[in-house]
PDB file of C-alpha atoms in Angstrom:
ATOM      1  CA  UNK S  84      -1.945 163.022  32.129  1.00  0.00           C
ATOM      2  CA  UNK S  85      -4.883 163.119  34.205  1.00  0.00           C
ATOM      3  CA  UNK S  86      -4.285 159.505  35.583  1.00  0.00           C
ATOM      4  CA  UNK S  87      -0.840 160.783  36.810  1.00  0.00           C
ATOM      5  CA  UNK S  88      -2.974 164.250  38.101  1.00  0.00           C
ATOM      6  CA  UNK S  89      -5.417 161.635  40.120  1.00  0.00           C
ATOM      7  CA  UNK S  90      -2.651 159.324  41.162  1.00  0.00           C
ATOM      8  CA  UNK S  91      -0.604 162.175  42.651  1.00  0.00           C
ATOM      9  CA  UNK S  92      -3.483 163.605  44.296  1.00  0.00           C
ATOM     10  CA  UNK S  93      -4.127 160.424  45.947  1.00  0.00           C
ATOM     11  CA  UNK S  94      -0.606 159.850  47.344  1.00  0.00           C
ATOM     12  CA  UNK S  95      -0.544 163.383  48.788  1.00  0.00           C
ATOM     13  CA  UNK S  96      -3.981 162.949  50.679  1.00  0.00           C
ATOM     14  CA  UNK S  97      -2.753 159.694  52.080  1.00  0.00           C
ATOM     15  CA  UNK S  98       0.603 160.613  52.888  1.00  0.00           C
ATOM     16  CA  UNK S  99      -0.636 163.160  54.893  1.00  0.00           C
ATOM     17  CA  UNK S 100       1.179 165.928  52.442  1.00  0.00           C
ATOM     18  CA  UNK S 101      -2.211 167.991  52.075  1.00  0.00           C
ATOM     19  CA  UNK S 102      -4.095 168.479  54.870  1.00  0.00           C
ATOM     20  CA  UNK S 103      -7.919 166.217  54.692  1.00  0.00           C
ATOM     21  CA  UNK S 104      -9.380 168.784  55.825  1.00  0.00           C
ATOM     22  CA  UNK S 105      -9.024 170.609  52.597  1.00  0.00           C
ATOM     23  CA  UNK S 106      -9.041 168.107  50.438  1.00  0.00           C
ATOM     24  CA  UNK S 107     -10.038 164.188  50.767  1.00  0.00           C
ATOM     25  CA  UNK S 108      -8.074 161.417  48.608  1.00  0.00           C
ATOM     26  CA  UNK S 109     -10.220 161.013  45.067  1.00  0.00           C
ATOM     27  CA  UNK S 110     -10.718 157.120  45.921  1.00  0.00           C
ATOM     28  CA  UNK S 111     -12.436 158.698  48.774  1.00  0.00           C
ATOM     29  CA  UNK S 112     -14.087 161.137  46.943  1.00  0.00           C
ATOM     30  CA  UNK S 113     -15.609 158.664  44.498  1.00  0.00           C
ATOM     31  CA  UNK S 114     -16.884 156.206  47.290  1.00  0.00           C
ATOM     32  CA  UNK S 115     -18.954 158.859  48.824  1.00  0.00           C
ATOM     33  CA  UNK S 116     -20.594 159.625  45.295  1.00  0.00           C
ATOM     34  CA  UNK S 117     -21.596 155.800  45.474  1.00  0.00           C
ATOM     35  CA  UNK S 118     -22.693 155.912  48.762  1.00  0.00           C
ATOM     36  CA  UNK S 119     -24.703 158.893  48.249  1.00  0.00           C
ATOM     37  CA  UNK S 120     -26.270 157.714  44.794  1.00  0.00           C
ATOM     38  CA  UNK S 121     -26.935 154.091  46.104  1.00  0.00           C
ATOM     39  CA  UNK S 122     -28.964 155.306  48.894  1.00  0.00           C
ATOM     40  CA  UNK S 123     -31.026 156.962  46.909  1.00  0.00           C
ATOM     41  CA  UNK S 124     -30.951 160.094  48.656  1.00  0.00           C
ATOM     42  CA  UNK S 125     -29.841 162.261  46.203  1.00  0.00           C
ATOM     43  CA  UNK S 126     -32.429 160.977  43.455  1.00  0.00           C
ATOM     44  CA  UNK S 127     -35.012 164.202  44.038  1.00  0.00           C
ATOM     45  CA  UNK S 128     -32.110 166.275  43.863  1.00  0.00           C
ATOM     46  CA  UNK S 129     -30.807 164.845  40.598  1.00  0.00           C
ATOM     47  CA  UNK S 130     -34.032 164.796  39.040  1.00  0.00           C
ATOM     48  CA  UNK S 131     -34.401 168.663  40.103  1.00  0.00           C
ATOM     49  CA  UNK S 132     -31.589 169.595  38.848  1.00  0.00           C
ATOM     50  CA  UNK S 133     -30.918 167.703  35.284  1.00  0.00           C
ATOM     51  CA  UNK S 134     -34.668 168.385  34.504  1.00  0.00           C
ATOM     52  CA  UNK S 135     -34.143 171.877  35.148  1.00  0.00           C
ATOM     53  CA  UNK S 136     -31.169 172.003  32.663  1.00  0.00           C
ATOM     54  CA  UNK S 137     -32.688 170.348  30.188  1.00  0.00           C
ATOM     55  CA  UNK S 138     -35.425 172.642  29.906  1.00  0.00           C
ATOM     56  CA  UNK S 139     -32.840 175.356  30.000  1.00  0.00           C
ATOM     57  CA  UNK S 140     -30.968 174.296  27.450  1.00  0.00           C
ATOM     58  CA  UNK S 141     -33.907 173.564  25.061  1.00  0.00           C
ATOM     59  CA  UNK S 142     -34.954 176.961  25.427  1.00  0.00           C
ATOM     60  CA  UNK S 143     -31.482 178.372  24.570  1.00  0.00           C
ATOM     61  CA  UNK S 144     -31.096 176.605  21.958  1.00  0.00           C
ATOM     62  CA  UNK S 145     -34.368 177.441  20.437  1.00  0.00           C
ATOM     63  CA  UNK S 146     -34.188 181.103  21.425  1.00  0.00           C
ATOM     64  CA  UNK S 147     -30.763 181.471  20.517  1.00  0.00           C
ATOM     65  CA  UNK S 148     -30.845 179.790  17.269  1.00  0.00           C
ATOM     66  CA  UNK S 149     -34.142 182.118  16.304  1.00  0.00           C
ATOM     67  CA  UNK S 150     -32.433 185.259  17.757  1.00  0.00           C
ATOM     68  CA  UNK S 151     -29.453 184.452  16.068  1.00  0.00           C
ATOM     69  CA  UNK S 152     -31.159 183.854  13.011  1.00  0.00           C
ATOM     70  CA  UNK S 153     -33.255 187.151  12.794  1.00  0.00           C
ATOM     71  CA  UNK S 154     -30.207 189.349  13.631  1.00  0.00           C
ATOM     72  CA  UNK S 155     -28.332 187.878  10.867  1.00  0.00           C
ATOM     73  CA  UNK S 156     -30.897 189.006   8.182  1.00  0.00           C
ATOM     74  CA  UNK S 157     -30.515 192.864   9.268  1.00  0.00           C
ATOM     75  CA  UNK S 158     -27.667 194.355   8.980  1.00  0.00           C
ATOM     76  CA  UNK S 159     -28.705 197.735  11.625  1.00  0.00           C
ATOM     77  CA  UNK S 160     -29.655 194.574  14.496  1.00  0.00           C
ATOM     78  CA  UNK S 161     -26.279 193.171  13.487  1.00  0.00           C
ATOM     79  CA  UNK S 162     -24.564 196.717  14.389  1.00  0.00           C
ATOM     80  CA  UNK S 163     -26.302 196.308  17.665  1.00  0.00           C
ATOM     81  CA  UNK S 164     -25.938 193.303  18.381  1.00  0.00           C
ATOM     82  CA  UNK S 165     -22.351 192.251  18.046  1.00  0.00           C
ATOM     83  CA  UNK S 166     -21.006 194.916  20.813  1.00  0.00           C
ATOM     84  CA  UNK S 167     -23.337 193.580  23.244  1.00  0.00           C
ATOM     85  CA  UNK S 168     -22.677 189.880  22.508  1.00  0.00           C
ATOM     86  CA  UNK S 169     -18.997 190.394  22.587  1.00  0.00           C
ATOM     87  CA  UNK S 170     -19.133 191.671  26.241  1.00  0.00           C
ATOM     88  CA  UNK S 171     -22.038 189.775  27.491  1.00  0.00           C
ATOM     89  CA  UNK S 172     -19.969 187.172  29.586  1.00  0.00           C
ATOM     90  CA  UNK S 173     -18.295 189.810  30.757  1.00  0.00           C
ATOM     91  CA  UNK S 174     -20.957 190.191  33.818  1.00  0.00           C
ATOM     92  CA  UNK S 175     -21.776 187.003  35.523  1.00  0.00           C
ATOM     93  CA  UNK S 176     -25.726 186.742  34.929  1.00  0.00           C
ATOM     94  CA  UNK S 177     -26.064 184.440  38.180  1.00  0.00           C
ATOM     95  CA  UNK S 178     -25.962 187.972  39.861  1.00  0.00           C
ATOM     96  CA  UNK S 179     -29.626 188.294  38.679  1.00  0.00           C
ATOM     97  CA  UNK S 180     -31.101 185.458  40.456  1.00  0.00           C
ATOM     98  CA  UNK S 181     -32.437 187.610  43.773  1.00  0.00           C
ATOM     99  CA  UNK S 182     -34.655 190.033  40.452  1.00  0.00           C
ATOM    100  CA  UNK S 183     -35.824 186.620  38.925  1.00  0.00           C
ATOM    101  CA  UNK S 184     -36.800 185.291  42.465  1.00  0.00           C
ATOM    102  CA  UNK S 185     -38.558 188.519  43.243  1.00  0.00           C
ATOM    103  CA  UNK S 186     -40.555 188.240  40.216  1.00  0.00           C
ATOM    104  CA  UNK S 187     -41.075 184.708  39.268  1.00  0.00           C
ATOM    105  CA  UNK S 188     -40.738 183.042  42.730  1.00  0.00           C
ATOM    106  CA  UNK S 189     -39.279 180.484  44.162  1.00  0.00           C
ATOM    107  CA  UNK S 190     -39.081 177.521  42.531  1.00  0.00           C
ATOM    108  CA  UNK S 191     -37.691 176.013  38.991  1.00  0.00           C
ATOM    109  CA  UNK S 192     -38.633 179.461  36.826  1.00  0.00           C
ATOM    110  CA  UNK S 193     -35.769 181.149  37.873  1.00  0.00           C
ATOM    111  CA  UNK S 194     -33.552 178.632  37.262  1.00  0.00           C
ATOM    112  CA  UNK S 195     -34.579 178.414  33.863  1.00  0.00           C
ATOM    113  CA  UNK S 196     -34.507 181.465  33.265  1.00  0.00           C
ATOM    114  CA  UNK S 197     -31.303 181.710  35.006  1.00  0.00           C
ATOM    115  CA  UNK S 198     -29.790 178.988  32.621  1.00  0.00           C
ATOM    116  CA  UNK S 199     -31.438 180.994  29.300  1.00  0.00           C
ATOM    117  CA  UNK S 200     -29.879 183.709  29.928  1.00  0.00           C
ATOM    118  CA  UNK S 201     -26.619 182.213  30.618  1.00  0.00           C
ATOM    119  CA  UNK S 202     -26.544 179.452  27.500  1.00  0.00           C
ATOM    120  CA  UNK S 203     -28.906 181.098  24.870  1.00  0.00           C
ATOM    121  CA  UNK S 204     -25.661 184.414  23.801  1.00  0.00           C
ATOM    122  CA  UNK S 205     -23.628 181.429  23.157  1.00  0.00           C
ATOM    123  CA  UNK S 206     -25.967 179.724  20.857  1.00  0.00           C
ATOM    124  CA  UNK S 207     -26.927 183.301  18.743  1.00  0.00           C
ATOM    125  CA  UNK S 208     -22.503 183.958  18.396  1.00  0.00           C
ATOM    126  CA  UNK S 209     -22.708 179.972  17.078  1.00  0.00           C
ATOM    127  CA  UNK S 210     -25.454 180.564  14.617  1.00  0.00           C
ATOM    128  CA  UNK S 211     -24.383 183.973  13.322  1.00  0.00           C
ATOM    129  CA  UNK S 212     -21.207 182.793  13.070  1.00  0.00           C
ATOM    130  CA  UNK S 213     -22.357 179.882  11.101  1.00  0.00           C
ATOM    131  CA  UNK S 214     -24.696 181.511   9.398  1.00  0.00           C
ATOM    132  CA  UNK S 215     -21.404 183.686   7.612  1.00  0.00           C
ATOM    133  CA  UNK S 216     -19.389 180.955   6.971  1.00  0.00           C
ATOM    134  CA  UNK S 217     -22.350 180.282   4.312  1.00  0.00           C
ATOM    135  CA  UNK S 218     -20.701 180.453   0.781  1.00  0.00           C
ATOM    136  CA  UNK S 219     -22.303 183.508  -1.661  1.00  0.00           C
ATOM    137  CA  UNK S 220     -21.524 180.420  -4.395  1.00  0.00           C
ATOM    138  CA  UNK S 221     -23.573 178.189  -2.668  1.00  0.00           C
ATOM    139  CA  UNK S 222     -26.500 180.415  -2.128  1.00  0.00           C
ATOM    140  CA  UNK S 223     -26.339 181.750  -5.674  1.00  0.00           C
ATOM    141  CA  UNK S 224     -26.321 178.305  -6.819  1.00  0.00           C
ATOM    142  CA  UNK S 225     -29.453 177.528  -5.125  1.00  0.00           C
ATOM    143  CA  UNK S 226     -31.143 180.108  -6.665  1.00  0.00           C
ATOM    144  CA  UNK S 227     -29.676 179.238 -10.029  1.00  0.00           C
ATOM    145  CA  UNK S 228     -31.683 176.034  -9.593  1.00  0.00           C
ATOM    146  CA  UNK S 229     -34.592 177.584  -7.998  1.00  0.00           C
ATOM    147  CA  UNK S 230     -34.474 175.749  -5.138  1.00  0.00           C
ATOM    148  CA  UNK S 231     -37.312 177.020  -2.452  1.00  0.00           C
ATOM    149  CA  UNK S 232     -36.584 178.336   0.392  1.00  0.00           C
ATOM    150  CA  UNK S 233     -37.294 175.269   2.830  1.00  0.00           C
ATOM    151  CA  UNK S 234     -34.515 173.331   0.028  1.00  0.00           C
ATOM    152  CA  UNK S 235     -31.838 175.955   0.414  1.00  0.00           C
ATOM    153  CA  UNK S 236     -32.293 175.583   4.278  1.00  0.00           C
ATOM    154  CA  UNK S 237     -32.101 171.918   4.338  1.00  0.00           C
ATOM    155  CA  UNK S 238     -29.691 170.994   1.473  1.00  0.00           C
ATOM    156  CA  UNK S 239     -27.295 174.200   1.864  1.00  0.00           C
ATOM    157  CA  UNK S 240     -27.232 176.015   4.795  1.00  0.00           C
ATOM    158  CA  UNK S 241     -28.014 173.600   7.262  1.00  0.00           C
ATOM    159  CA  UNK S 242     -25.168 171.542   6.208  1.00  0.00           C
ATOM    160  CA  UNK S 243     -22.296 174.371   5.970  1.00  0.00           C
ATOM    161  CA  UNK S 244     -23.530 175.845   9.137  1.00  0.00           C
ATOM    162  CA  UNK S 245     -23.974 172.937  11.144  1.00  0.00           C
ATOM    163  CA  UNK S 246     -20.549 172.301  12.491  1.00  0.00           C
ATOM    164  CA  UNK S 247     -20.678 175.882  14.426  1.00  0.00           C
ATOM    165  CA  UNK S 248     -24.096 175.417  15.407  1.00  0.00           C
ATOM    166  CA  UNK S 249     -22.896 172.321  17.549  1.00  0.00           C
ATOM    167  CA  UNK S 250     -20.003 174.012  18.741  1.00  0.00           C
ATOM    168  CA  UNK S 251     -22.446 176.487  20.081  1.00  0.00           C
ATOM    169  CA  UNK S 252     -24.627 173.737  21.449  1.00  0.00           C
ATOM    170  CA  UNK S 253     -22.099 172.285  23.377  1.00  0.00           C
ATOM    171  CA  UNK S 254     -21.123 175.775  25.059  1.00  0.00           C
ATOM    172  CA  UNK S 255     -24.597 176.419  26.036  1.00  0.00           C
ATOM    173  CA  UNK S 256     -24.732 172.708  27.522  1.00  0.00           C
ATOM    174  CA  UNK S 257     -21.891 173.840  29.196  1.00  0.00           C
ATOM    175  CA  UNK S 258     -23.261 177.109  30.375  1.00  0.00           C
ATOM    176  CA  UNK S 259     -26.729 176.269  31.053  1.00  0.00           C
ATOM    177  CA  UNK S 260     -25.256 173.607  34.385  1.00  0.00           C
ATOM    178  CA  UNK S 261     -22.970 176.124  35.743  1.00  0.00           C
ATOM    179  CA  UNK S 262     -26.211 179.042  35.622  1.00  0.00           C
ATOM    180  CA  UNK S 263     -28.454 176.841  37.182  1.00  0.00           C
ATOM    181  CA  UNK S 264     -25.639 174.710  39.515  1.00  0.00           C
ATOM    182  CA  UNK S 265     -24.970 178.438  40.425  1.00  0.00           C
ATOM    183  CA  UNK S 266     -28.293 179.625  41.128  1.00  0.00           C
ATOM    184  CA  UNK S 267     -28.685 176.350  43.261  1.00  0.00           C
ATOM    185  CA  UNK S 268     -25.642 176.854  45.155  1.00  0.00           C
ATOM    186  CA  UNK S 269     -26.445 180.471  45.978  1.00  0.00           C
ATOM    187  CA  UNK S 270     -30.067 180.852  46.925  1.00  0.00           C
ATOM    188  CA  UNK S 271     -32.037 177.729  46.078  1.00  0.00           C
ATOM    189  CA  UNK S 272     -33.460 174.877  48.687  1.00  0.00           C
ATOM    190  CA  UNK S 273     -33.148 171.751  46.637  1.00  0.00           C
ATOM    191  CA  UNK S 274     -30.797 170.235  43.822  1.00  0.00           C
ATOM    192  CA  UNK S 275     -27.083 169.364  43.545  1.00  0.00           C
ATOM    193  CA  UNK S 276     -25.861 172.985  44.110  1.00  0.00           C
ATOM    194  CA  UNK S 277     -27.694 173.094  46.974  1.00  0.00           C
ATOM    195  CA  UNK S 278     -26.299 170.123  48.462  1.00  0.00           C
ATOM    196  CA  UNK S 279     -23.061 170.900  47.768  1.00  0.00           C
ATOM    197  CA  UNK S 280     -23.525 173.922  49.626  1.00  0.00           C
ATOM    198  CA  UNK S 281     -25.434 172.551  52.424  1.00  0.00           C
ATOM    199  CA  UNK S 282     -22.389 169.913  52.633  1.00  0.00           C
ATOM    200  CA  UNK S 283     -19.682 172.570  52.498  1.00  0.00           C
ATOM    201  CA  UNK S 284     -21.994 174.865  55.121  1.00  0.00           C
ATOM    202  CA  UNK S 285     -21.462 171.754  57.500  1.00  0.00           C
ATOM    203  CA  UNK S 286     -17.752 171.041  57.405  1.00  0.00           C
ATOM    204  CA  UNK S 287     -19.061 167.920  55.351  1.00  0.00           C
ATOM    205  CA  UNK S 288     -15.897 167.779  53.048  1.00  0.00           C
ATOM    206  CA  UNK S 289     -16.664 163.415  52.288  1.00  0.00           C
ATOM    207  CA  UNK S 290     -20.015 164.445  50.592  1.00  0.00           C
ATOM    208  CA  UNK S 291     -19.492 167.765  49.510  1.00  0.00           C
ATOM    209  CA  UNK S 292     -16.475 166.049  47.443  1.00  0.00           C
ATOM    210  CA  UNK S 293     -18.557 163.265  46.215  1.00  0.00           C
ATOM    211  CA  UNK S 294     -21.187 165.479  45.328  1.00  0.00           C
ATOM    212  CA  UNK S 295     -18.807 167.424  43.108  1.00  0.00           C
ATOM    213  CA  UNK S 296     -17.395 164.291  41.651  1.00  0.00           C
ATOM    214  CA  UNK S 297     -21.151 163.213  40.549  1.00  0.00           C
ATOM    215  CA  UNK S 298     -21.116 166.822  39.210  1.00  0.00           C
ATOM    216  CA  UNK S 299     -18.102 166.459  37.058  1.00  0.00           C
ATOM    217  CA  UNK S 300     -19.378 162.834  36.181  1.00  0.00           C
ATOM    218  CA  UNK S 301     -22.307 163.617  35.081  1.00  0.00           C
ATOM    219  CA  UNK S 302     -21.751 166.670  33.027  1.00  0.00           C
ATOM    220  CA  UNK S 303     -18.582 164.853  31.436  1.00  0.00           C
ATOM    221  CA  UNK S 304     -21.290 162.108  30.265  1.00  0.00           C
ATOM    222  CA  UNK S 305     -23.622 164.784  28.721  1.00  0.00           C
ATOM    223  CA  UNK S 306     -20.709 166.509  26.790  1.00  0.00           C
ATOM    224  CA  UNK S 307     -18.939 163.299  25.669  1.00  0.00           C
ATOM    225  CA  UNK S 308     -22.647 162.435  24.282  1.00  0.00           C
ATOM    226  CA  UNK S 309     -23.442 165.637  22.409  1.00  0.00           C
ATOM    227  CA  UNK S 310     -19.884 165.430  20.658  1.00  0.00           C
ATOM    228  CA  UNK S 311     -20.693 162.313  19.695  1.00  0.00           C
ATOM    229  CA  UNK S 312     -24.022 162.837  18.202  1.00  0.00           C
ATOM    230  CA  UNK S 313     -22.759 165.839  16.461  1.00  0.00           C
ATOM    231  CA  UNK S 314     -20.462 164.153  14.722  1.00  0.00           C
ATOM    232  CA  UNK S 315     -22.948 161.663  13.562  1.00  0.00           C
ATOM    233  CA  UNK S 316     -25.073 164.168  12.872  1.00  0.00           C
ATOM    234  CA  UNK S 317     -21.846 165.951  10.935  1.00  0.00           C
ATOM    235  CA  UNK S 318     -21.228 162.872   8.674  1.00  0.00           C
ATOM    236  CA  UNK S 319     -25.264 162.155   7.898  1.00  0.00           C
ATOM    237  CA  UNK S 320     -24.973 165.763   6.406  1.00  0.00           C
ATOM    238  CA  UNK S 321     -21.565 165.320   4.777  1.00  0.00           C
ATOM    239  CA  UNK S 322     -23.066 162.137   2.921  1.00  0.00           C
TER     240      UNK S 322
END
């Protein structure tokens, strides 16, 4: 399907049906990515921009996991809670970026925080969610066998929880690039978004495509390589 997609793409561009000035053939597309990358231009920007999500997504997951954690275990933070995470995507948070620049800076904190604030409600819906799916049997049965709390944790709710928790992981992968991509696109001076920009500012279209390609490449790598440690990690726990 998305060979054909590609393929079809690539016949339009070069038979002149859509115009190259609004879009450029993928095989073009994915030589200017090489180009780019081989010349080593883009490495500061890469390492900006990766290292920034990474410590985004770190964060999330440890804040949302604890959040999400803590608001399970009351029922009146619950009440609260749920409304607020059910619309929270509603607003795009990237709209916050000139408040976090005003009071953090310039620089890689805003970002961050920028990428928090977009991942980390994704993780919390993950772990209350899994959290609940919890069985009452199991957790009476650990306390049947008077297992402590750091056992029931480890041998029963880790394990019946974990397949949400991942699912939530991956989201907030997912969500921590586009908030920081997004901040870097809007008002940053360095990284991928801000080359993209910088590229589409100039009427650039070769780079700006193969900047977007190494975008998509590089996110599809980190995805494909979560999913497949979760499900590793899924059938260490199932064993």
């Amino acid at each position: 399907m998305l060979e054909g997609l590609v393929a079809t793409l690539e016949i339009c561009c070069r038979t002149g049906i859509i115009d190259p000035l609004t879009v450029i053939p993928p095989s073009d597309m994915i030589a200017s990515m090489i180009d780019h990358v081989g010349s080593g231009e883009l490495d500061e920007s890469i390492v900006n921009t990766f290292s920034t999500i990474a410590l985004a997504f770190v964060l999330a997951i440890g804040c949302g996991t604890l959040a999400g954690a803590l608001v399970h275990r009351s029922s009146r933070l619950r009440d609260v809670a749920d409304p607020l995470l059910a619309s929270y995507y509603s607003v795009p948070t990237f709209i916050f970026y000139p408040l976090l620049v005003a009071l953090l800076g310039l620089g890689k904190a805003p970002l961050v925080v920028l990428g928090v604030l977009s991942a980390a409600p994704a993780v919390m819906i993950s772990t209350l969610s899994g959290l609940d799916s919890v069985s009452p049997v199991l957790l009476k049965l650990a306390r049947v066998h008077r297992l402590s709390p750091a056992r029931t944790l480890w041998w029963i709710v880790l394990p019946a929880a974990l397949p949400r928790l991942f699912s939530g992981f991956k989201l907030a992968l997912s969500y921590a690039l586009i908030g920081v991509i997004a901040g870097e696109f809007l008002l940053s001076g360095t990284g991928l978004g801000y080359a993209i920009s910088f590229a589409y500012q100039s009427f650039d279209n070769r780079a700006m495509y193969g900047l977007i390609v190494l975008v998509l490449g590089i996110a599809t790598l980190l995805n494909t390589s979560l999913r497949y440690y979760s499900q590793r990690m899924l059938k260490r726990w199932t064993r």
